[in-house]
Amino acid sequence: MDYLLLDFFKILVPISIFYVWVPRQDNIRREFESYNYPDWLRDLTGIFKLTFAVMLIAGSNEMVLLASGGLVLMMIAAFATHMKVKNGPKWFMPSLTQIAMNAYIFYMTY
């Protein structure tokens, strides 16, 4: 059962990251602008998140550990941003969910 959940998360996380960063790119652009973050930070964040997402699917255990650990750190930063600007649960729950799923992936892969 544990490995079924692990495999499910290793598929769900990349799909959700791709969905947010590719088809909904305009929303990400507006969100980063509203936080007064520079364009280069948005672009770098997207590159890292999409790269880590691919690594979760196509990588060895070492790559999965790097990807899931990196995504936990990035999602902690996203959560902190939402707290800083006092966004409600609608905005910060996705980052908390991603933290939990990626922490689980990391733990089960380690």
Tab-separated table of C-alpha atoms in Angstrom:
chain	number	residue	atom	x	y	z
A	1	MET	CA	0.000	0.000	0.000
A	2	ASP	CA	2.796	2.426	0.901
A	3	TYR	CA	4.463	2.011	-2.485
A	4	LEU	CA	1.168	2.469	-4.296
A	5	LEU	CA	0.781	5.854	-2.592
A	6	LEU	CA	4.409	6.672	-3.382
A	7	ASP	CA	3.888	5.917	-7.072
A	8	PHE	CA	0.644	7.908	-7.067
A	9	PHE	CA	2.380	10.963	-5.580
A	10	LYS	CA	5.295	10.606	-8.031
A	11	ILE	CA	2.735	10.976	-10.830
A	12	LEU	CA	0.394	13.528	-9.209
A	13	VAL	CA	3.117	15.998	-8.205
A	14	PRO	CA	4.588	16.428	-11.720
A	15	ILE	CA	1.123	16.677	-13.290
A	16	SER	CA	0.072	19.394	-10.845
A	17	ILE	CA	3.326	21.324	-11.305
A	18	PHE	CA	3.043	21.124	-15.091
A	19	TYR	CA	-0.587	22.271	-14.939
A	20	VAL	CA	0.232	25.321	-12.821
A	21	TRP	CA	3.390	26.366	-14.672
A	22	VAL	CA	2.480	25.730	-18.319
A	23	PRO	CA	-1.235	26.168	-19.195
A	24	ARG	CA	-1.782	28.620	-16.317
A	25	GLN	CA	1.397	30.600	-16.960
A	26	ASP	CA	-0.491	33.917	-17.046
A	27	ASN	CA	-1.740	33.337	-13.488
A	28	ILE	CA	1.816	32.699	-12.302
A	29	ARG	CA	3.002	35.865	-14.040
A	30	ARG	CA	0.314	37.970	-12.326
A	31	GLU	CA	0.963	36.318	-8.956
A	32	PHE	CA	4.703	37.038	-9.038
A	33	GLU	CA	3.994	40.624	-10.158
A	34	SER	CA	1.576	41.108	-7.261
A	35	TYR	CA	4.335	40.002	-4.847
A	36	ASN	CA	6.769	42.435	-6.522
A	37	TYR	CA	9.129	39.564	-7.360
A	38	PRO	CA	11.389	40.022	-10.393
A	39	ASP	CA	10.753	38.195	-13.654
A	40	TRP	CA	14.057	36.323	-13.405
A	41	LEU	CA	12.950	34.789	-10.080
A	42	ARG	CA	9.666	33.620	-11.619
A	43	ASP	CA	11.513	32.108	-14.579
A	44	LEU	CA	14.130	30.416	-12.401
A	45	THR	CA	11.421	29.047	-10.109
A	46	GLY	CA	9.565	27.604	-13.090
A	47	ILE	CA	12.710	26.038	-14.509
A	48	PHE	CA	13.543	24.377	-11.196
A	49	LYS	CA	10.000	23.182	-10.532
A	50	LEU	CA	9.546	21.706	-14.010
A	51	THR	CA	12.998	20.086	-13.903
A	52	PHE	CA	12.311	18.573	-10.498
A	53	ALA	CA	8.929	17.335	-11.760
A	54	VAL	CA	10.577	15.473	-14.640
A	55	MET	CA	13.197	14.061	-12.265
A	56	LEU	CA	10.438	12.565	-10.094
A	57	ILE	CA	9.163	10.544	-13.040
A	58	ALA	CA	12.297	9.699	-14.972
A	59	GLY	CA	14.985	9.673	-12.317
A	60	SER	CA	16.940	7.204	-10.272
A	61	ASN	CA	16.440	7.131	-6.508
A	62	GLU	CA	19.153	9.771	-6.107
A	63	MET	CA	17.394	12.053	-8.578
A	64	VAL	CA	14.041	11.479	-6.873
A	65	LEU	CA	15.590	12.429	-3.523
A	66	LEU	CA	17.082	15.596	-5.016
A	67	ALA	CA	13.822	16.487	-6.769
A	68	SER	CA	11.508	15.844	-3.826
A	69	GLY	CA	13.871	17.582	-1.382
A	70	GLY	CA	14.196	20.561	-3.719
A	71	LEU	CA	10.434	20.781	-4.129
A	72	VAL	CA	9.910	20.692	-0.359
A	73	LEU	CA	12.264	23.666	0.002
A	74	MET	CA	10.624	25.554	-2.856
A	75	MET	CA	7.157	24.928	-1.471
A	76	ILE	CA	8.248	26.119	1.977
A	77	ALA	CA	9.327	29.357	0.271
A	78	ALA	CA	5.954	29.547	-1.510
A	79	PHE	CA	4.119	28.967	1.779
A	80	ALA	CA	6.220	31.662	3.474
A	81	THR	CA	5.367	34.099	0.679
A	82	HIS	CA	1.649	33.404	1.101
A	83	MET	CA	1.960	33.972	4.848
A	84	LYS	CA	3.952	37.181	4.299
A	85	VAL	CA	1.245	38.700	2.106
A	86	LYS	CA	-1.512	37.261	4.322
A	87	ASN	CA	-3.178	35.110	1.663
A	88	GLY	CA	-5.968	32.828	2.798
A	89	PRO	CA	-6.122	29.029	2.736
A	90	LYS	CA	-7.182	28.960	-0.914
A	91	TRP	CA	-3.724	30.293	-1.755
A	92	PHE	CA	-1.488	28.503	0.747
A	93	MET	CA	-3.104	25.041	0.900
A	94	PRO	CA	-1.607	23.901	-2.429
A	95	SER	CA	1.902	24.629	-1.134
A	96	LEU	CA	1.193	22.752	2.107
A	97	THR	CA	-0.169	19.803	0.151
A	98	GLN	CA	2.912	19.797	-2.074
A	99	ILE	CA	5.168	19.930	0.992
A	100	ALA	CA	3.404	16.886	2.459
A	101	MET	CA	3.455	14.872	-0.780
A	102	ASN	CA	7.094	15.636	-1.533
A	103	ALA	CA	8.151	14.942	2.043
A	104	TYR	CA	6.425	11.561	1.750
A	105	ILE	CA	8.192	10.864	-1.555
A	106	PHE	CA	11.532	11.796	0.007
A	107	TYR	CA	10.942	9.693	3.119
A	108	MET	CA	9.771	6.622	1.209
A	109	THR	CA	12.622	6.885	-1.303
A	110	TYR	CA	15.320	7.365	1.326
